Amino acid sequence: MNDTLWQLEPATAAKHRLYKRYLDGYWAKMLQPNGAGNSWPKVTYVDAFAGPGRYLGGEEGSPVFVLRRLLDHTARGRMGLRPNRVQLVFIEKRRDRYKHLVKELGAKFGDLSALPVRVEVVHGEAAAETARALDHLQAWGNPVLAIFDSWGNVNVPLTLLERIAANRGSEAIVTFGPNWFNRREDQNAEQLDDVFGGREYWQRADRESSTDERWRAWLSTYRDALGRAGFEFQLQFEVVPHTGQPLYLVHGTKHVAGVEVMKDAMWTVDPEAGTLFRDPRTRGAESVGQLDLFGSGGGVHPELRELIVQRLDDGAITVEQLRDWLVRETARWLGKHANAAVKTMCDEGAVHVEPTGQISKRSVIRLR
Ligand SMILES: C[S@@+](CC[C@H](N)C(=O)[O-])C[C@H]1O[C@@H](n2cnc3c(N)ncnc32)[C@H](O)[C@@H]1O
């Protein structure tokens, strides 16, 4: 069977829409000088499960659209593209797909060595080749964005993520297919120990028997692992396409700006395509797709409401603490959403705010 290329699944298309938005924001932030005029000397992007660069229907694979959008970026003139500053690495294990990717990139971009960025296409195993490429490109010490986009047999050792997280300004994105959470028998325990950093960290998730809870348990176990690896901020969410199977994504970053760029991307993904992003913390069947602070029936968006109630169930907090919690702990909500939601929930009588009157960051909120 020739399966070098395959059909683009709706969940992958949804993920691609998210990546496109996210990377547009990422490059703009990482490559342009900041307000003080400083910029990173080097930024390295790794797509460790790169694929063949194209789908059966002719759609672009991630290496192709990532490179194309970087070269066509509206801020390109201010981004200081130079081969020794901006480096992209694409790794693919299957020789046929690797060859296809090389051909595809050549057809789309011509001689890669003539581009204003450095592009390395590598044939081999994701984890080993990521470390080797980062050595060879002298990427350590500067920001690395590594994407581990496997079909579910995630076998990227946590030690590699730790090395990446030790770099300033670095980020990692790891995706999981739905089957990953159901079939543990085909993964050996030693491999899971490597992925999660020790048996004590994953055994509890493995004991979860309810199908609906398994993905939540494993996803948050992986999210915690990224935290232990040194990514101070972690997001986890389910990408629910219009039709077909969902997929799951965990994002780890060293900076709150990374969280903001990812959340902004979720908020701006084209609603027409029907992509939904679901926070694993919420149980509701409520579609949390088109993002609007206020749900269709008016009032606070049901997902945001459910999350705030969950948090307040643990006790009273200040508005500032709620803002911080929304940024760090929820998939899509930003600090700026706290005030308006608290005000509406207070007007409705769902929460009590002290002192009464103007809501400030020091106001204390509790459930009524
Ligand atoms: C989900 S696909 C990648 C899709 C691609 N990132 C995109 O979005 O267009 C996963 C790819 O990883 C490759 N692969 C599987 N195991 C690998 C490994 N251990 N190291 C590197 N590549 C691997 C597969 O052959 C497949 O092409």
Short mmCIF file of C-alpha atoms and ligand atoms in Angstrom, two decimals:
data_model
loop_
_atom_site.label_atom_id
_atom_site.label_comp_id
_atom_site.label_asym_id
_atom_site.label_seq_id
_atom_site.Cartn_x
_atom_site.Cartn_y
_atom_site.Cartn_z
CA MET A 1 0.00 0.00 0.00
CA ASN A 2 1.29 3.42 -0.87
CA ASP A 3 0.56 5.57 2.14
CA THR A 4 3.26 8.16 1.64
CA LEU A 5 0.52 10.78 1.52
CA TRP A 6 -2.82 10.54 3.25
CA GLN A 7 -6.12 12.34 3.39
CA LEU A 8 -6.26 15.52 5.48
CA GLU A 9 -8.51 14.79 8.47
CA PRO A 10 -10.81 17.56 9.76
CA ALA A 11 -8.99 17.65 13.11
CA THR A 12 -5.64 18.14 11.35
CA ALA A 13 -7.14 20.90 9.22
CA ALA A 14 -8.41 22.55 12.41
CA LYS A 15 -4.99 22.20 14.02
CA HIS A 16 -3.39 23.72 10.93
CA ARG A 17 -5.69 26.74 11.16
CA LEU A 18 -4.59 27.17 14.75
CA TYR A 19 -0.87 26.74 13.94
CA LYS A 20 -1.08 29.30 11.15
CA ARG A 21 -2.53 31.95 13.44
CA TYR A 22 -0.24 31.02 16.27
CA LEU A 23 2.92 31.11 14.17
CA ASP A 24 1.99 34.42 12.55
CA GLY A 25 1.89 35.86 16.08
CA TYR A 26 4.93 33.88 17.25
CA TRP A 27 7.27 35.08 14.48
CA ALA A 28 6.07 38.67 14.87
CA LYS A 29 6.83 38.55 18.58
CA MET A 30 10.09 36.63 18.48
CA LEU A 31 11.78 38.13 15.45
CA GLN A 32 10.98 41.81 15.68
CA PRO A 33 12.86 44.05 18.13
CA ASN A 34 10.96 44.63 21.38
CA GLY A 35 10.00 48.06 22.71
CA ALA A 36 13.55 48.57 24.02
CA GLY A 37 14.97 47.76 20.58
CA ASN A 38 16.39 44.37 21.66
CA SER A 39 15.94 41.22 19.63
CA TRP A 40 16.88 37.56 19.96
CA PRO A 41 20.16 36.67 18.26
CA LYS A 42 18.75 33.35 17.05
CA VAL A 43 15.40 31.54 16.96
CA THR A 44 15.02 27.87 16.01
CA TYR A 45 11.82 26.10 15.02
CA VAL A 46 11.64 22.30 14.99
CA ASP A 47 8.81 20.25 13.45
CA ALA A 48 9.91 16.83 14.65
CA PHE A 49 7.12 14.80 13.02
CA ALA A 50 7.11 16.75 9.79
CA GLY A 51 5.22 14.45 7.39
CA PRO A 52 5.56 14.52 3.59
CA GLY A 53 4.67 18.20 3.13
CA ARG A 54 1.42 17.59 1.32
CA TYR A 55 -1.90 15.77 1.69
CA LEU A 56 -3.71 13.63 -0.87
CA GLY A 57 -6.10 16.43 -1.73
CA GLY A 58 -3.14 18.74 -2.45
CA GLU A 59 -3.35 20.65 0.86
CA GLU A 60 -0.04 21.87 2.24
CA GLY A 61 1.61 19.97 5.09
CA SER A 62 2.91 21.85 8.11
CA PRO A 63 6.53 22.39 6.93
CA VAL A 64 5.30 23.97 3.72
CA PHE A 65 2.75 26.37 5.15
CA VAL A 66 5.01 27.32 8.05
CA LEU A 67 7.86 28.28 5.74
CA ARG A 68 5.58 29.99 3.23
CA ARG A 69 3.84 32.09 5.87
CA LEU A 70 7.14 33.08 7.44
CA LEU A 71 8.55 34.23 4.10
CA ASP A 72 5.28 36.04 3.25
CA HIS A 73 4.77 37.52 6.71
CA THR A 74 3.45 41.08 6.66
CA ALA A 75 6.17 42.11 9.15
CA ARG A 76 8.96 40.37 7.21
CA GLY A 77 10.82 43.65 6.58
CA ARG A 78 11.25 44.12 10.34
CA MET A 79 11.99 40.51 11.23
CA GLY A 80 15.70 40.39 10.48
CA LEU A 81 15.55 37.14 8.50
CA ARG A 82 19.05 35.73 8.08
CA PRO A 83 20.08 32.10 7.77
CA ASN A 84 22.23 32.27 10.90
CA ARG A 85 19.43 33.88 12.89
CA VAL A 86 16.23 32.09 11.86
CA GLN A 87 16.46 28.30 11.55
CA LEU A 88 13.80 25.75 10.72
CA VAL A 89 14.30 22.01 11.13
CA PHE A 90 11.93 19.39 9.70
CA ILE A 91 12.39 15.79 10.82
CA GLU A 92 10.67 12.77 9.26
CA LYS A 93 11.34 9.15 10.06
CA ARG A 94 9.90 7.43 7.00
CA ARG A 95 12.24 7.60 4.05
CA ASP A 96 9.45 7.91 1.44
CA ARG A 97 7.84 10.80 3.32
CA TYR A 98 11.18 12.45 3.93
CA LYS A 99 11.98 12.26 0.21
CA HIS A 100 8.56 13.60 -0.64
CA LEU A 101 9.06 16.50 1.76
CA VAL A 102 12.43 17.38 0.24
CA LYS A 103 10.86 17.33 -3.23
CA GLU A 104 7.85 19.35 -2.13
CA LEU A 105 9.95 22.04 -0.46
CA GLY A 106 12.20 22.22 -3.53
CA ALA A 107 9.20 22.59 -5.85
CA LYS A 108 7.66 25.32 -3.72
CA PHE A 109 10.73 27.29 -2.61
CA GLY A 110 13.50 26.39 -5.06
CA ASP A 111 17.03 26.12 -3.72
CA LEU A 112 16.59 26.08 0.06
CA SER A 113 20.15 27.26 0.62
CA ALA A 114 19.29 30.50 -1.18
CA LEU A 115 16.47 31.38 1.26
CA PRO A 116 16.88 34.15 3.85
CA VAL A 117 16.34 31.53 6.60
CA ARG A 118 18.12 28.26 7.23
CA VAL A 119 16.09 25.14 6.47
CA GLU A 120 17.30 21.67 7.46
CA VAL A 121 15.32 18.63 6.37
CA VAL A 122 16.38 15.57 8.33
CA HIS A 123 15.63 11.89 7.85
CA GLY A 124 15.39 10.12 11.20
CA GLU A 125 13.87 9.69 14.61
CA ALA A 126 12.20 12.76 16.17
CA ALA A 127 13.85 12.81 19.59
CA ALA A 128 17.40 11.89 18.60
CA GLU A 129 17.44 14.14 15.56
CA THR A 130 15.94 17.11 17.44
CA ALA A 131 18.81 17.03 19.93
CA ARG A 132 21.37 16.48 17.17
CA ALA A 133 19.99 19.35 15.05
CA LEU A 134 19.91 21.75 18.00
CA ASP A 135 23.58 20.90 18.68
CA HIS A 136 24.61 21.21 15.08
CA LEU A 137 22.75 24.53 14.60
CA GLN A 138 24.13 25.87 17.90
CA ALA A 139 20.60 26.64 18.90
CA TRP A 140 21.03 26.08 22.63
CA GLY A 141 20.82 29.20 24.77
CA ASN A 142 18.32 30.91 22.50
CA PRO A 143 14.59 30.34 21.91
CA VAL A 144 13.51 27.04 20.44
CA LEU A 145 9.96 26.23 19.44
CA ALA A 146 9.59 22.47 19.11
CA ILE A 147 6.46 20.84 17.72
CA PHE A 148 5.93 17.14 18.38
CA ASP A 149 3.04 16.31 16.18
CA SER A 150 2.92 12.54 16.26
CA TRP A 151 -0.14 10.44 15.62
CA GLY A 152 -0.18 9.41 19.17
CA ASN A 153 2.81 7.21 19.79
CA VAL A 154 4.43 10.10 21.59
CA ASN A 155 7.82 8.82 22.54
CA VAL A 156 9.63 12.05 23.12
CA PRO A 157 11.59 11.71 26.37
CA LEU A 158 10.95 14.33 29.00
CA THR A 159 14.71 14.84 29.27
CA LEU A 160 14.65 16.38 25.76
CA LEU A 161 11.80 18.69 26.77
CA GLU A 162 13.80 19.65 29.86
CA ARG A 163 16.77 20.59 27.71
CA ILE A 164 14.53 22.70 25.48
CA ALA A 165 12.83 24.31 28.47
CA ALA A 166 16.23 25.29 29.84
CA ASN A 167 16.62 27.69 26.90
CA ARG A 168 15.41 31.23 27.24
CA GLY A 169 12.11 31.97 25.53
CA SER A 170 11.46 28.37 24.49
CA GLU A 171 8.18 26.60 23.84
CA ALA A 172 6.91 23.13 22.98
CA ILE A 173 3.68 21.86 21.47
CA VAL A 174 2.77 18.19 21.74
CA THR A 175 -0.30 16.69 20.09
CA PHE A 176 -2.08 13.43 20.85
CA GLY A 177 -4.56 11.48 18.77
CA PRO A 178 -7.69 10.12 20.47
CA ASN A 179 -6.46 6.53 20.37
CA TRP A 180 -3.47 7.36 22.47
CA PHE A 181 -5.59 7.55 25.58
CA ASN A 182 -7.27 4.21 25.10
CA ARG A 183 -4.52 1.84 24.12
CA ARG A 184 -1.88 1.70 26.76
CA GLU A 185 -1.04 -1.99 26.23
CA ASP A 186 0.98 -1.18 23.13
CA GLN A 187 3.27 1.22 24.97
CA ASN A 188 5.75 -0.32 27.29
CA ALA A 189 6.00 1.05 30.77
CA GLU A 190 9.65 2.05 30.37
CA GLN A 191 8.73 4.22 27.41
CA LEU A 192 6.01 5.95 29.40
CA ASP A 193 8.52 6.47 32.22
CA ASP A 194 10.72 8.34 29.75
CA VAL A 195 7.83 10.40 28.41
CA PHE A 196 6.48 11.41 31.82
CA GLY A 197 9.70 11.44 33.78
CA GLY A 198 8.88 8.49 36.06
CA ARG A 199 6.26 5.85 36.80
CA GLU A 200 4.86 7.67 39.80
CA TYR A 201 3.67 10.43 37.49
CA TRP A 202 1.58 8.40 35.04
CA GLN A 203 0.26 5.42 36.98
CA ARG A 204 -2.69 7.29 38.40
CA ALA A 205 -3.91 8.33 34.95
CA ASP A 206 -3.55 4.72 33.80
CA ARG A 207 -5.90 3.56 36.56
CA GLU A 208 -8.67 5.84 35.29
CA SER A 209 -11.13 3.48 33.65
CA SER A 210 -13.94 5.73 32.43
CA THR A 211 -13.44 6.43 28.74
CA ASP A 212 -14.55 10.02 29.09
CA GLU A 213 -12.15 10.64 31.96
CA ARG A 214 -9.10 8.88 30.50
CA TRP A 215 -8.20 11.59 28.04
CA ARG A 216 -8.60 14.25 30.69
CA ALA A 217 -6.43 12.31 33.12
CA TRP A 218 -3.67 11.62 30.59
CA LEU A 219 -3.74 15.11 29.14
CA SER A 220 -3.39 16.79 32.49
CA THR A 221 -0.69 14.28 33.43
CA TYR A 222 1.24 15.38 30.37
CA ARG A 223 0.56 19.01 31.10
CA ASP A 224 2.06 18.51 34.57
CA ALA A 225 5.06 16.82 32.96
CA LEU A 226 5.71 19.89 30.80
CA GLY A 227 5.54 21.96 33.98
CA ARG A 228 8.13 19.72 35.65
CA ALA A 229 10.28 19.96 32.54
CA GLY A 230 10.51 23.70 33.16
CA PHE A 231 7.78 25.25 31.03
CA GLU A 232 6.24 27.57 33.55
CA PHE A 233 3.01 28.04 31.65
CA GLN A 234 1.10 25.13 30.15
CA LEU A 235 -2.13 24.98 28.18
CA GLN A 236 -4.09 21.84 27.42
CA PHE A 237 -7.10 21.59 25.20
CA GLU A 238 -9.16 19.44 22.87
CA VAL A 239 -9.44 20.51 19.24
CA VAL A 240 -12.92 19.50 18.13
CA PRO A 241 -13.42 19.70 14.37
CA HIS A 242 -16.75 20.17 12.68
CA THR A 243 -16.84 16.44 11.89
CA GLY A 244 -14.67 13.46 12.76
CA GLN A 245 -12.33 12.66 15.60
CA PRO A 246 -10.89 15.32 17.91
CA LEU A 247 -7.25 15.72 18.78
CA TYR A 248 -5.51 16.97 21.88
CA LEU A 249 -2.82 19.54 22.33
CA VAL A 250 -0.53 20.52 25.17
CA HIS A 251 1.51 23.71 24.91
CA GLY A 252 4.31 24.59 27.27
CA THR A 253 6.01 27.97 27.32
CA LYS A 254 8.38 29.91 29.52
CA HIS A 255 6.53 33.20 29.11
CA VAL A 256 3.06 34.51 29.61
CA ALA A 257 3.41 36.15 26.17
CA GLY A 258 3.52 32.64 24.66
CA VAL A 259 0.22 31.81 26.36
CA GLU A 260 -1.29 35.02 25.06
CA VAL A 261 -0.21 34.32 21.50
CA MET A 262 -1.74 30.81 21.63
CA LYS A 263 -4.97 32.03 23.18
CA ASP A 264 -5.20 34.88 20.68
CA ALA A 265 -4.80 32.30 17.91
CA MET A 266 -7.73 30.30 19.30
CA TRP A 267 -9.87 33.40 19.46
CA THR A 268 -9.17 34.33 15.87
CA VAL A 269 -9.43 30.95 14.14
CA ASP A 270 -12.06 31.26 11.48
CA PRO A 271 -15.43 30.46 13.09
CA GLU A 272 -16.91 29.47 9.72
CA ALA A 273 -14.81 26.32 9.77
CA GLY A 274 -16.65 25.21 12.90
CA THR A 275 -13.54 24.47 14.96
CA LEU A 276 -14.13 24.22 18.67
CA PHE A 277 -11.57 24.27 21.44
CA ARG A 278 -12.63 22.53 24.59
CA ASP A 279 -11.15 23.02 28.00
CA PRO A 280 -10.67 19.62 29.65
CA ARG A 281 -11.71 21.15 32.96
CA THR A 282 -15.27 21.57 31.80
CA ARG A 283 -17.66 18.66 31.58
CA GLY A 284 -20.48 20.44 29.79
CA ALA A 285 -21.51 19.29 26.34
CA GLU A 286 -21.86 22.98 25.55
CA SER A 287 -20.00 23.71 22.36
CA VAL A 288 -17.40 26.23 23.19
CA GLY A 289 -16.58 27.12 19.68
CA GLN A 290 -17.07 30.60 18.48
CA LEU A 291 -15.51 32.60 21.13
CA ASP A 292 -17.49 35.30 22.57
CA LEU A 293 -17.21 36.42 26.14
CA PHE A 294 -20.95 36.37 26.33
CA GLY A 295 -22.81 33.23 25.28
CA SER A 296 -25.54 33.32 22.70
CA GLY A 297 -28.25 33.64 25.35
CA GLY A 298 -26.54 36.68 26.86
CA GLY A 299 -24.68 36.58 30.15
CA VAL A 300 -21.27 35.07 30.69
CA HIS A 301 -20.12 32.39 28.26
CA PRO A 302 -21.14 29.03 29.76
CA GLU A 303 -17.62 27.68 29.74
CA LEU A 304 -16.18 30.74 31.46
CA ARG A 305 -18.99 30.64 34.00
CA GLU A 306 -18.39 26.97 34.75
CA LEU A 307 -14.68 27.59 35.21
CA ILE A 308 -15.20 30.55 37.54
CA VAL A 309 -17.67 28.57 39.64
CA GLN A 310 -15.20 25.67 39.81
CA ARG A 311 -12.48 27.98 41.04
CA LEU A 312 -14.70 29.72 43.59
CA ASP A 313 -15.86 26.35 44.88
CA ASP A 314 -12.39 26.08 46.41
CA GLY A 315 -12.91 29.36 48.30
CA ALA A 316 -12.96 33.13 47.91
CA ILE A 317 -10.26 34.82 45.82
CA THR A 318 -9.43 38.30 44.63
CA VAL A 319 -10.13 39.49 41.10
CA GLU A 320 -6.37 39.54 40.56
CA GLN A 321 -6.06 35.90 41.59
CA LEU A 322 -8.92 35.01 39.27
CA ARG A 323 -7.19 36.81 36.40
CA ASP A 324 -3.99 34.91 37.03
CA TRP A 325 -5.84 31.60 37.30
CA LEU A 326 -7.67 32.17 34.01
CA VAL A 327 -4.37 32.85 32.24
CA ARG A 328 -2.50 29.92 33.72
CA GLU A 329 -5.10 27.26 34.18
CA THR A 330 -7.71 27.59 31.49
CA ALA A 331 -7.34 26.72 27.85
CA ARG A 332 -8.60 29.90 26.28
CA TRP A 333 -9.57 32.57 28.78
CA LEU A 334 -7.39 35.58 29.39
CA GLY A 335 -7.04 37.80 32.45
CA LYS A 336 -8.97 40.56 30.74
CA HIS A 337 -12.08 38.39 30.75
CA ALA A 338 -12.26 38.27 34.54
CA ASN A 339 -13.63 41.73 35.31
CA ALA A 340 -16.57 41.72 32.91
CA ALA A 341 -17.52 38.17 33.88
CA VAL A 342 -17.35 38.95 37.61
CA LYS A 343 -19.42 42.09 37.16
CA THR A 344 -22.14 40.23 35.25
CA MET A 345 -22.18 37.31 37.68
CA CYS A 346 -22.38 39.80 40.56
CA ASP A 347 -25.32 41.64 38.93
CA GLU A 348 -27.06 38.29 38.47
CA GLY A 349 -26.51 37.43 42.12
CA ALA A 350 -24.36 34.37 41.31
CA VAL A 351 -21.31 35.73 43.15
CA HIS A 352 -20.74 38.16 45.95
CA VAL A 353 -18.05 40.84 45.63
CA GLU A 354 -16.50 42.74 48.52
CA PRO A 355 -16.28 45.62 48.99
CA THR A 356 -19.39 46.56 47.07
CA GLY A 357 -19.16 49.23 44.38
CA GLN A 358 -16.40 49.50 41.83
CA ILE A 359 -14.69 46.14 41.11
CA SER A 360 -10.92 46.38 41.44
CA LYS A 361 -8.14 43.81 41.32
CA ARG A 362 -8.24 43.60 45.11
CA SER A 363 -12.00 42.96 45.29
CA VAL A 364 -12.76 39.59 46.89
CA ILE A 365 -15.18 37.28 45.08
CA ARG A 366 -17.05 34.35 46.57
CA LEU A 367 -19.96 32.16 45.50
CA ARG A 368 -23.31 33.13 46.92
C1 LIG B 1 0.75 13.43 12.21
S1 LIG B 1 1.92 13.22 10.94
C2 LIG B 1 2.63 14.81 10.78
C3 LIG B 1 1.83 15.80 10.06
C4 LIG B 1 2.50 17.11 9.82
N1 LIG B 1 3.15 17.66 11.01
C5 LIG B 1 1.47 18.10 9.33
O1 LIG B 1 0.82 18.72 10.18
O2 LIG B 1 1.30 18.25 8.14
C6 LIG B 1 3.22 12.36 11.73
C7 LIG B 1 4.44 12.09 10.87
O3 LIG B 1 5.49 11.68 11.72
C8 LIG B 1 6.19 10.60 11.12
N2 LIG B 1 6.80 9.84 12.22
C9 LIG B 1 6.28 8.82 12.95
N3 LIG B 1 7.11 8.46 13.94
C10 LIG B 1 8.18 9.29 13.86
C11 LIG B 1 9.36 9.45 14.62
N4 LIG B 1 9.61 8.67 15.67
N5 LIG B 1 10.23 10.41 14.28
C12 LIG B 1 9.99 11.23 13.23
N6 LIG B 1 8.89 11.12 12.44
C13 LIG B 1 7.99 10.18 12.77
C14 LIG B 1 5.14 9.86 10.34
O4 LIG B 1 5.74 9.12 9.28
C15 LIG B 1 4.26 10.99 9.85
O5 LIG B 1 4.69 11.44 8.60
#
